[in-house]
């Protein structure tokens, strides 16, 4: 009996020692910054992105309050997560081949080899796997954004037929456009005062840009789009991923130009067209030609 009691004492002593040690070694690994539906954004994610942006601003000799950057980062991460959730619901997935091609394109655009690009990325604080996943998320969000925009724009059958048969379609069929966007959202149930306020805001932004304000700075400060922290950059988008209203505006623009404010479902917008690729010329130019008959339609009007 005594032997059994001794064994029990030893067992409970060891158990108590184990529990105490477990408590002594418990370490808080991370905190939850915010819950987006059922997904979690951690404090580490917010801090890492905030620190990288602050370092980037410091290299540009720009002083931005940390509290403001943190809030912008948090808003950006929430918007990004919401779009990633939408992408998952829409079964939008990006394979490794697409990621590799995009990385090769980025390297080529910067006159670097892929290895040199990775070295540059590593120097900024990201590792190889983080960078690849960042690119994958950016492509996913671009495709999700394009799908959402297409779903909001209603196009008649006649418009589709006219455009497919037009010379404009043939010239822009393989085109890609490097764009930035400033968007001021309009709530679905917005009243007249709210719509007027959004209209005044987008026109005020446009006036400031026209007077010399930097487009990217205006996007960071005022845009409701999830790319605001990146200065509104949408990156390269194919023609077929853009809504027709965007294309109508783009076709009246030249490289490095800014559009006038225009309205789409749910937002007032300003576009910046950085560059075009895939075609040498994307607007028909018959100003100096003679004896050319162009039939007007819903796509090609008198002015075009």
mmCIF file of C-alpha atoms in Angstrom:
data_model
loop_
_atom_site.group_PDB
_atom_site.id
_atom_site.type_symbol
_atom_site.label_atom_id
_atom_site.label_comp_id
_atom_site.label_asym_id
_atom_site.label_seq_id
_atom_site.Cartn_x
_atom_site.Cartn_y
_atom_site.Cartn_z
ATOM 1 C CA UNK A 1 0.000 0.000 0.000
ATOM 2 C CA UNK A 2 2.827 2.360 0.939
ATOM 3 C CA UNK A 3 4.630 1.529 -2.288
ATOM 4 C CA UNK A 4 1.519 2.422 -4.323
ATOM 5 C CA UNK A 5 1.168 5.723 -2.440
ATOM 6 C CA UNK A 6 4.815 6.537 -3.088
ATOM 7 C CA UNK A 7 4.354 5.799 -6.779
ATOM 8 C CA UNK A 8 1.290 8.066 -6.871
ATOM 9 C CA UNK A 9 3.166 10.881 -5.117
ATOM 10 C CA UNK A 10 6.037 10.562 -7.573
ATOM 11 C CA UNK A 11 3.600 10.538 -10.519
ATOM 12 C CA UNK A 12 1.713 13.646 -9.362
ATOM 13 C CA UNK A 13 4.986 15.409 -8.519
ATOM 14 C CA UNK A 14 6.268 14.734 -12.049
ATOM 15 C CA UNK A 15 2.929 15.817 -13.543
ATOM 16 C CA UNK A 16 2.936 19.051 -11.510
ATOM 17 C CA UNK A 17 6.523 19.706 -12.531
ATOM 18 C CA UNK A 18 5.623 19.160 -16.209
ATOM 19 C CA UNK A 19 2.638 21.529 -15.970
ATOM 20 C CA UNK A 20 4.712 24.213 -14.242
ATOM 21 C CA UNK A 21 7.457 23.904 -16.854
ATOM 22 C CA UNK A 22 4.887 24.058 -19.641
ATOM 23 C CA UNK A 23 3.490 27.286 -18.213
ATOM 24 C CA UNK A 24 6.962 28.703 -17.680
ATOM 25 C CA UNK A 25 7.916 28.027 -21.305
ATOM 26 C CA UNK A 26 4.639 29.294 -22.857
ATOM 27 C CA UNK A 27 5.377 32.143 -25.269
ATOM 28 C CA UNK A 28 2.899 34.411 -27.026
ATOM 29 C CA UNK A 29 3.743 33.836 -30.680
ATOM 30 C CA UNK A 30 1.464 36.435 -32.257
ATOM 31 C CA UNK A 31 -1.606 38.587 -31.770
ATOM 32 C CA UNK A 32 -4.714 38.936 -33.898
ATOM 33 C CA UNK A 33 -4.959 42.384 -35.497
ATOM 34 C CA UNK A 34 -8.341 41.826 -37.115
ATOM 35 C CA UNK A 35 -10.680 39.022 -38.185
ATOM 36 C CA UNK A 36 -12.018 39.251 -41.749
ATOM 37 C CA UNK A 37 -15.007 36.909 -41.881
ATOM 38 C CA UNK A 38 -13.261 33.696 -40.766
ATOM 39 C CA UNK A 39 -9.724 34.699 -41.774
ATOM 40 C CA UNK A 40 -7.178 36.259 -39.435
ATOM 41 C CA UNK A 41 -4.754 39.117 -40.061
ATOM 42 C CA UNK A 42 -1.972 39.033 -37.482
ATOM 43 C CA UNK A 43 -0.075 41.873 -35.840
ATOM 44 C CA UNK A 44 3.118 40.495 -37.389
ATOM 45 C CA UNK A 45 1.699 40.895 -40.917
ATOM 46 C CA UNK A 46 0.658 44.471 -40.168
ATOM 47 C CA UNK A 47 3.998 45.365 -38.553
ATOM 48 C CA UNK A 48 6.130 43.827 -41.306
ATOM 49 C CA UNK A 49 4.284 45.669 -44.072
ATOM 50 C CA UNK A 50 4.227 48.910 -42.055
ATOM 51 C CA UNK A 51 7.981 48.705 -41.433
ATOM 52 C CA UNK A 52 8.708 48.031 -45.122
ATOM 53 C CA UNK A 53 6.612 51.021 -46.204
ATOM 54 C CA UNK A 54 8.200 53.298 -43.608
ATOM 55 C CA UNK A 55 11.638 52.201 -44.830
ATOM 56 C CA UNK A 56 10.575 52.872 -48.416
ATOM 57 C CA UNK A 57 9.311 56.357 -47.510
ATOM 58 C CA UNK A 58 12.550 57.040 -45.618
ATOM 59 C CA UNK A 59 14.583 56.171 -48.728
ATOM 60 C CA UNK A 60 12.472 58.723 -50.613
ATOM 61 C CA UNK A 61 13.071 61.287 -47.822
ATOM 62 C CA UNK A 62 9.355 61.365 -47.077
ATOM 63 C CA UNK A 63 8.097 61.740 -43.518
ATOM 64 C CA UNK A 64 4.824 59.898 -42.989
ATOM 65 C CA UNK A 65 3.373 59.310 -39.480
ATOM 66 C CA UNK A 66 3.647 55.646 -38.481
ATOM 67 C CA UNK A 67 0.065 55.636 -37.184
ATOM 68 C CA UNK A 68 -1.218 56.750 -40.601
ATOM 69 C CA UNK A 69 0.863 54.132 -42.444
ATOM 70 C CA UNK A 70 -0.295 51.413 -40.055
ATOM 71 C CA UNK A 71 -3.970 52.320 -40.594
ATOM 72 C CA UNK A 72 -3.482 52.376 -44.367
ATOM 73 C CA UNK A 73 -1.715 49.010 -44.207
ATOM 74 C CA UNK A 74 -4.517 47.535 -42.110
ATOM 75 C CA UNK A 75 -7.174 48.824 -44.530
ATOM 76 C CA UNK A 76 -5.160 47.468 -47.457
ATOM 77 C CA UNK A 77 -4.758 44.026 -45.869
ATOM 78 C CA UNK A 78 -8.493 43.871 -45.097
ATOM 79 C CA UNK A 79 -9.415 44.817 -48.669
ATOM 80 C CA UNK A 80 -6.862 42.357 -50.019
ATOM 81 C CA UNK A 81 -8.214 39.545 -47.865
ATOM 82 C CA UNK A 82 -11.796 40.312 -48.916
ATOM 83 C CA UNK A 83 -10.761 40.135 -52.572
ATOM 84 C CA UNK A 84 -8.831 36.914 -51.988
ATOM 85 C CA UNK A 85 -11.946 35.436 -50.393
ATOM 86 C CA UNK A 86 -13.940 36.556 -53.443
ATOM 87 C CA UNK A 87 -11.292 34.964 -55.665
ATOM 88 C CA UNK A 88 -11.621 31.679 -53.794
ATOM 89 C CA UNK A 89 -15.412 31.806 -54.151
ATOM 90 C CA UNK A 90 -14.953 32.452 -57.882
ATOM 91 C CA UNK A 91 -12.386 29.611 -58.162
ATOM 92 C CA UNK A 92 -9.699 32.011 -59.415
ATOM 93 C CA UNK A 93 -6.312 30.357 -58.980
ATOM 94 C CA UNK A 94 -2.896 31.363 -60.302
ATOM 95 C CA UNK A 95 -0.465 28.583 -61.215
ATOM 96 C CA UNK A 96 3.336 28.645 -60.844
ATOM 97 C CA UNK A 97 3.889 29.108 -64.577
ATOM 98 C CA UNK A 98 1.915 32.370 -64.509
ATOM 99 C CA UNK A 99 3.862 33.558 -61.457
ATOM 100 C CA UNK A 100 7.183 32.694 -63.146
ATOM 101 C CA UNK A 101 6.216 34.583 -66.295
ATOM 102 C CA UNK A 102 5.195 37.649 -64.310
ATOM 103 C CA UNK A 103 8.478 37.612 -62.376
ATOM 104 C CA UNK A 104 10.407 37.298 -65.644
ATOM 105 C CA UNK A 105 8.430 40.238 -67.051
ATOM 106 C CA UNK A 106 9.144 42.376 -63.982
ATOM 107 C CA UNK A 107 12.855 41.537 -64.183
ATOM 108 C CA UNK A 108 12.955 42.360 -67.890
ATOM 109 C CA UNK A 109 11.142 45.643 -67.306
ATOM 110 C CA UNK A 110 13.808 46.618 -64.762
ATOM 111 C CA UNK A 111 16.666 45.410 -67.028
ATOM 112 C CA UNK A 112 17.581 42.717 -64.518
ATOM 113 C CA UNK A 113 17.982 38.963 -64.586
ATOM 114 C CA UNK A 114 15.570 36.992 -62.406
ATOM 115 C CA UNK A 115 18.400 36.273 -59.931
ATOM 116 C CA UNK A 116 19.259 39.980 -59.745
ATOM 117 C CA UNK A 117 15.598 40.769 -59.114
ATOM 118 C CA UNK A 118 15.493 38.289 -56.247
ATOM 119 C CA UNK A 119 18.645 39.857 -54.781
ATOM 120 C CA UNK A 120 16.987 43.267 -54.961
ATOM 121 C CA UNK A 121 13.813 41.902 -53.342
ATOM 122 C CA UNK A 122 15.799 40.195 -50.567
ATOM 123 C CA UNK A 123 17.573 43.467 -49.828
ATOM 124 C CA UNK A 124 14.173 45.094 -49.274
ATOM 125 C CA UNK A 125 13.293 42.579 -46.555
ATOM 126 C CA UNK A 126 11.315 39.892 -48.432
ATOM 127 C CA UNK A 127 12.479 36.347 -48.996
ATOM 128 C CA UNK A 128 12.005 34.246 -52.143
ATOM 129 C CA UNK A 129 8.792 32.483 -51.081
ATOM 130 C CA UNK A 130 7.191 35.669 -49.678
ATOM 131 C CA UNK A 131 7.879 37.509 -52.925
ATOM 132 C CA UNK A 132 6.392 34.756 -55.073
ATOM 133 C CA UNK A 133 3.259 34.623 -52.922
ATOM 134 C CA UNK A 134 2.967 38.401 -53.072
ATOM 135 C CA UNK A 135 3.088 38.263 -56.882
ATOM 136 C CA UNK A 136 0.526 35.419 -56.900
ATOM 137 C CA UNK A 137 -1.837 37.448 -54.693
ATOM 138 C CA UNK A 138 -1.415 40.559 -56.848
ATOM 139 C CA UNK A 139 -2.273 38.651 -60.029
ATOM 140 C CA UNK A 140 -5.227 37.000 -58.279
ATOM 141 C CA UNK A 141 -6.549 40.361 -57.097
ATOM 142 C CA UNK A 142 -6.095 41.904 -60.558
ATOM 143 C CA UNK A 143 -8.122 39.103 -62.125
ATOM 144 C CA UNK A 144 -10.772 39.358 -59.394
ATOM 145 C CA UNK A 145 -10.968 43.134 -59.853
ATOM 146 C CA UNK A 146 -11.336 42.720 -63.609
ATOM 147 C CA UNK A 147 -14.106 40.129 -63.184
ATOM 148 C CA UNK A 148 -16.007 42.322 -60.713
ATOM 149 C CA UNK A 149 -15.729 45.354 -62.974
ATOM 150 C CA UNK A 150 -16.950 43.368 -65.976
ATOM 151 C CA UNK A 151 -19.932 42.112 -63.987
ATOM 152 C CA UNK A 152 -20.966 45.679 -63.094
ATOM 153 C CA UNK A 153 -21.018 46.967 -66.652
ATOM 154 C CA UNK A 154 -24.048 46.178 -68.793
ATOM 155 C CA UNK A 155 -23.343 45.921 -72.539
ATOM 156 C CA UNK A 156 -25.975 45.475 -75.194
ATOM 157 C CA UNK A 157 -25.763 42.741 -77.837
ATOM 158 C CA UNK A 158 -25.552 45.427 -80.523
ATOM 159 C CA UNK A 159 -22.561 47.065 -78.799
ATOM 160 C CA UNK A 160 -20.759 43.723 -78.681
ATOM 161 C CA UNK A 161 -21.466 43.007 -82.362
ATOM 162 C CA UNK A 162 -20.385 46.495 -83.448
ATOM 163 C CA UNK A 163 -17.167 46.308 -81.477
ATOM 164 C CA UNK A 164 -16.212 42.831 -82.678
ATOM 165 C CA UNK A 165 -16.699 43.949 -86.272
ATOM 166 C CA UNK A 166 -14.838 47.236 -85.834
ATOM 167 C CA UNK A 167 -11.275 48.064 -86.909
ATOM 168 C CA UNK A 168 -10.756 49.294 -83.366
ATOM 169 C CA UNK A 169 -11.267 45.762 -82.048
ATOM 170 C CA UNK A 170 -8.734 44.315 -84.508
ATOM 171 C CA UNK A 171 -6.107 46.870 -83.483
ATOM 172 C CA UNK A 172 -6.580 46.483 -79.728
ATOM 173 C CA UNK A 173 -7.210 42.730 -79.624
ATOM 174 C CA UNK A 174 -3.785 41.859 -78.169
ATOM 175 C CA UNK A 175 -3.234 45.132 -76.318
ATOM 176 C CA UNK A 176 -2.176 45.419 -72.691
ATOM 177 C CA UNK A 177 -2.350 48.630 -70.700
ATOM 178 C CA UNK A 178 -0.330 49.654 -67.638
ATOM 179 C CA UNK A 179 -2.789 51.607 -65.510
ATOM 180 C CA UNK A 180 -3.200 53.378 -62.205
ATOM 181 C CA UNK A 181 -6.581 54.167 -60.706
ATOM 182 C CA UNK A 182 -8.051 56.606 -58.226
ATOM 183 C CA UNK A 183 -11.565 55.600 -57.240
ATOM 184 C CA UNK A 184 -14.057 57.335 -54.961
ATOM 185 C CA UNK A 185 -16.705 54.815 -53.967
ATOM 186 C CA UNK A 186 -20.427 55.511 -54.117
ATOM 187 C CA UNK A 187 -22.508 53.390 -51.759
ATOM 188 C CA UNK A 188 -25.248 51.331 -53.398
ATOM 189 C CA UNK A 189 -27.922 53.146 -51.380
ATOM 190 C CA UNK A 190 -26.204 56.572 -51.479
ATOM 191 C CA UNK A 191 -28.473 59.602 -51.300
ATOM 192 C CA UNK A 192 -28.138 62.740 -53.430
ATOM 193 C CA UNK A 193 -25.907 64.500 -50.906
ATOM 194 C CA UNK A 194 -23.497 61.548 -50.711
ATOM 195 C CA UNK A 195 -23.330 61.293 -54.512
ATOM 196 C CA UNK A 196 -22.674 65.029 -54.738
ATOM 197 C CA UNK A 197 -19.916 64.753 -52.099
ATOM 198 C CA UNK A 198 -18.231 61.932 -54.031
ATOM 199 C CA UNK A 199 -18.490 63.941 -57.255
ATOM 200 C CA UNK A 200 -16.930 67.011 -55.594
ATOM 201 C CA UNK A 201 -14.152 64.882 -54.091
ATOM 202 C CA UNK A 202 -13.119 63.271 -57.409
ATOM 203 C CA UNK A 203 -13.170 66.661 -59.161
ATOM 204 C CA UNK A 204 -11.070 68.189 -56.383
ATOM 205 C CA UNK A 205 -8.521 65.383 -56.793
ATOM 206 C CA UNK A 206 -8.485 65.904 -60.559
ATOM 207 C CA UNK A 207 -7.976 69.664 -60.117
ATOM 208 C CA UNK A 208 -5.013 69.039 -57.790
ATOM 209 C CA UNK A 209 -3.427 66.550 -60.218
ATOM 210 C CA UNK A 210 -3.946 68.963 -63.110
ATOM 211 C CA UNK A 211 -2.194 71.640 -61.025
ATOM 212 C CA UNK A 212 0.843 69.385 -60.550
ATOM 213 C CA UNK A 213 0.018 67.103 -57.604
ATOM 214 C CA UNK A 214 1.504 63.610 -57.883
ATOM 215 C CA UNK A 215 -1.036 60.989 -58.988
ATOM 216 C CA UNK A 216 0.400 58.288 -56.700
ATOM 217 C CA UNK A 217 0.337 60.597 -53.661
ATOM 218 C CA UNK A 218 -3.291 61.505 -54.367
ATOM 219 C CA UNK A 219 -4.158 57.806 -54.708
ATOM 220 C CA UNK A 220 -2.496 56.955 -51.397
ATOM 221 C CA UNK A 221 -4.354 59.726 -49.599
ATOM 222 C CA UNK A 222 -7.797 59.707 -51.200
ATOM 223 C CA UNK A 223 -8.488 56.578 -53.289
ATOM 224 C CA UNK A 224 -10.941 53.987 -51.994
ATOM 225 C CA UNK A 225 -9.452 51.315 -54.253
ATOM 226 C CA UNK A 226 -7.453 48.548 -52.571
ATOM 227 C CA UNK A 227 -4.339 49.551 -54.557
ATOM 228 C CA UNK A 228 -4.150 52.976 -52.882
ATOM 229 C CA UNK A 229 -1.024 52.068 -50.894
ATOM 230 C CA UNK A 230 0.727 51.222 -54.152
ATOM 231 C CA UNK A 231 -0.125 54.654 -55.518
ATOM 232 C CA UNK A 232 -3.176 53.248 -57.283
ATOM 233 C CA UNK A 233 -1.160 51.007 -59.618
ATOM 234 C CA UNK A 234 -3.193 48.238 -61.231
ATOM 235 C CA UNK A 235 -0.250 46.976 -63.282
ATOM 236 C CA UNK A 236 -0.571 45.463 -66.756
ATOM 237 C CA UNK A 237 -4.127 44.558 -67.692
ATOM 238 C CA UNK A 238 -5.281 42.944 -70.925
ATOM 239 C CA UNK A 239 -7.981 44.610 -72.947
ATOM 240 C CA UNK A 240 -10.425 41.760 -72.371
ATOM 241 C CA UNK A 241 -10.037 42.103 -68.590
ATOM 242 C CA UNK A 242 -11.139 45.738 -68.636
ATOM 243 C CA UNK A 243 -14.753 46.920 -68.617
ATOM 244 C CA UNK A 244 -15.924 48.677 -71.765
ATOM 245 C CA UNK A 245 -16.315 51.992 -69.907
ATOM 246 C CA UNK A 246 -12.616 51.891 -68.994
ATOM 247 C CA UNK A 247 -11.700 51.085 -72.602
ATOM 248 C CA UNK A 248 -13.775 54.006 -73.874
ATOM 249 C CA UNK A 249 -11.725 56.305 -71.664
ATOM 250 C CA UNK A 250 -8.363 54.631 -72.398
ATOM 251 C CA UNK A 251 -8.819 54.903 -76.165
ATOM 252 C CA UNK A 252 -8.941 58.675 -75.813
ATOM 253 C CA UNK A 253 -5.678 58.769 -73.841
ATOM 254 C CA UNK A 254 -1.984 58.767 -74.699
ATOM 255 C CA UNK A 255 0.972 57.428 -72.697
ATOM 256 C CA UNK A 256 1.482 59.096 -69.299
ATOM 257 C CA UNK A 257 -1.813 60.948 -69.557
ATOM 258 C CA UNK A 258 -4.557 61.372 -66.967
ATOM 259 C CA UNK A 259 -8.248 60.906 -67.740
ATOM 260 C CA UNK A 260 -10.954 63.289 -66.692
ATOM 261 C CA UNK A 261 -13.176 61.940 -63.892
ATOM 262 C CA UNK A 262 -15.755 59.448 -65.131
ATOM 263 C CA UNK A 263 -18.452 57.390 -63.480
ATOM 264 C CA UNK A 264 -18.953 53.635 -63.364
ATOM 265 C CA UNK A 265 -21.338 51.580 -61.263
ATOM 266 C CA UNK A 266 -20.365 52.231 -57.665
ATOM 267 C CA UNK A 267 -17.547 54.757 -58.140
ATOM 268 C CA UNK A 268 -16.146 57.909 -59.673
ATOM 269 C CA UNK A 269 -12.770 57.210 -61.304
ATOM 270 C CA UNK A 270 -9.595 58.810 -62.650
ATOM 271 C CA UNK A 271 -7.230 56.682 -64.737
ATOM 272 C CA UNK A 272 -3.551 57.156 -65.483
ATOM 273 C CA UNK A 273 -2.269 55.376 -68.587
ATOM 274 C CA UNK A 274 1.449 54.705 -68.092
ATOM 275 C CA UNK A 275 2.174 52.554 -71.126
ATOM 276 C CA UNK A 276 0.748 50.274 -73.825
ATOM 277 C CA UNK A 277 2.163 47.080 -75.282
ATOM 278 C CA UNK A 278 1.083 44.494 -77.825
ATOM 279 C CA UNK A 279 0.378 47.058 -80.532
ATOM 280 C CA UNK A 280 2.235 50.002 -81.973
ATOM 281 C CA UNK A 281 -0.865 52.098 -82.516
ATOM 282 C CA UNK A 282 -4.257 51.580 -80.964
ATOM 283 C CA UNK A 283 -6.338 54.533 -82.219
ATOM 284 C CA UNK A 284 -7.260 54.888 -85.866
ATOM 285 C CA UNK A 285 -5.644 57.992 -87.298
ATOM 286 C CA UNK A 286 -7.040 59.142 -90.588
ATOM 287 C CA UNK A 287 -6.505 62.866 -90.106
ATOM 288 C CA UNK A 288 -4.029 63.140 -93.000
ATOM 289 C CA UNK A 289 -5.673 60.568 -95.253
ATOM 290 C CA UNK A 290 -8.014 61.374 -98.123
ATOM 291 C CA UNK A 291 -11.004 59.627 -99.633
ATOM 292 C CA UNK A 292 -11.524 57.310 -96.661
ATOM 293 C CA UNK A 293 -15.077 56.451 -95.749
ATOM 294 C CA UNK A 294 -15.636 55.458 -92.130
ATOM 295 C CA UNK A 295 -19.042 54.260 -91.079
ATOM 296 C CA UNK A 296 -20.082 55.555 -87.657
ATOM 297 C CA UNK A 297 -21.598 53.212 -85.106
ATOM 298 C CA UNK A 298 -22.113 52.863 -81.368
ATOM 299 C CA UNK A 299 -18.369 52.190 -81.095
ATOM 300 C CA UNK A 300 -16.924 54.686 -83.611
ATOM 301 C CA UNK A 301 -18.628 58.082 -83.415
ATOM 302 C CA UNK A 302 -18.204 61.189 -85.608
ATOM 303 C CA UNK A 303 -15.353 62.615 -83.549
ATOM 304 C CA UNK A 304 -13.334 59.355 -83.612
#
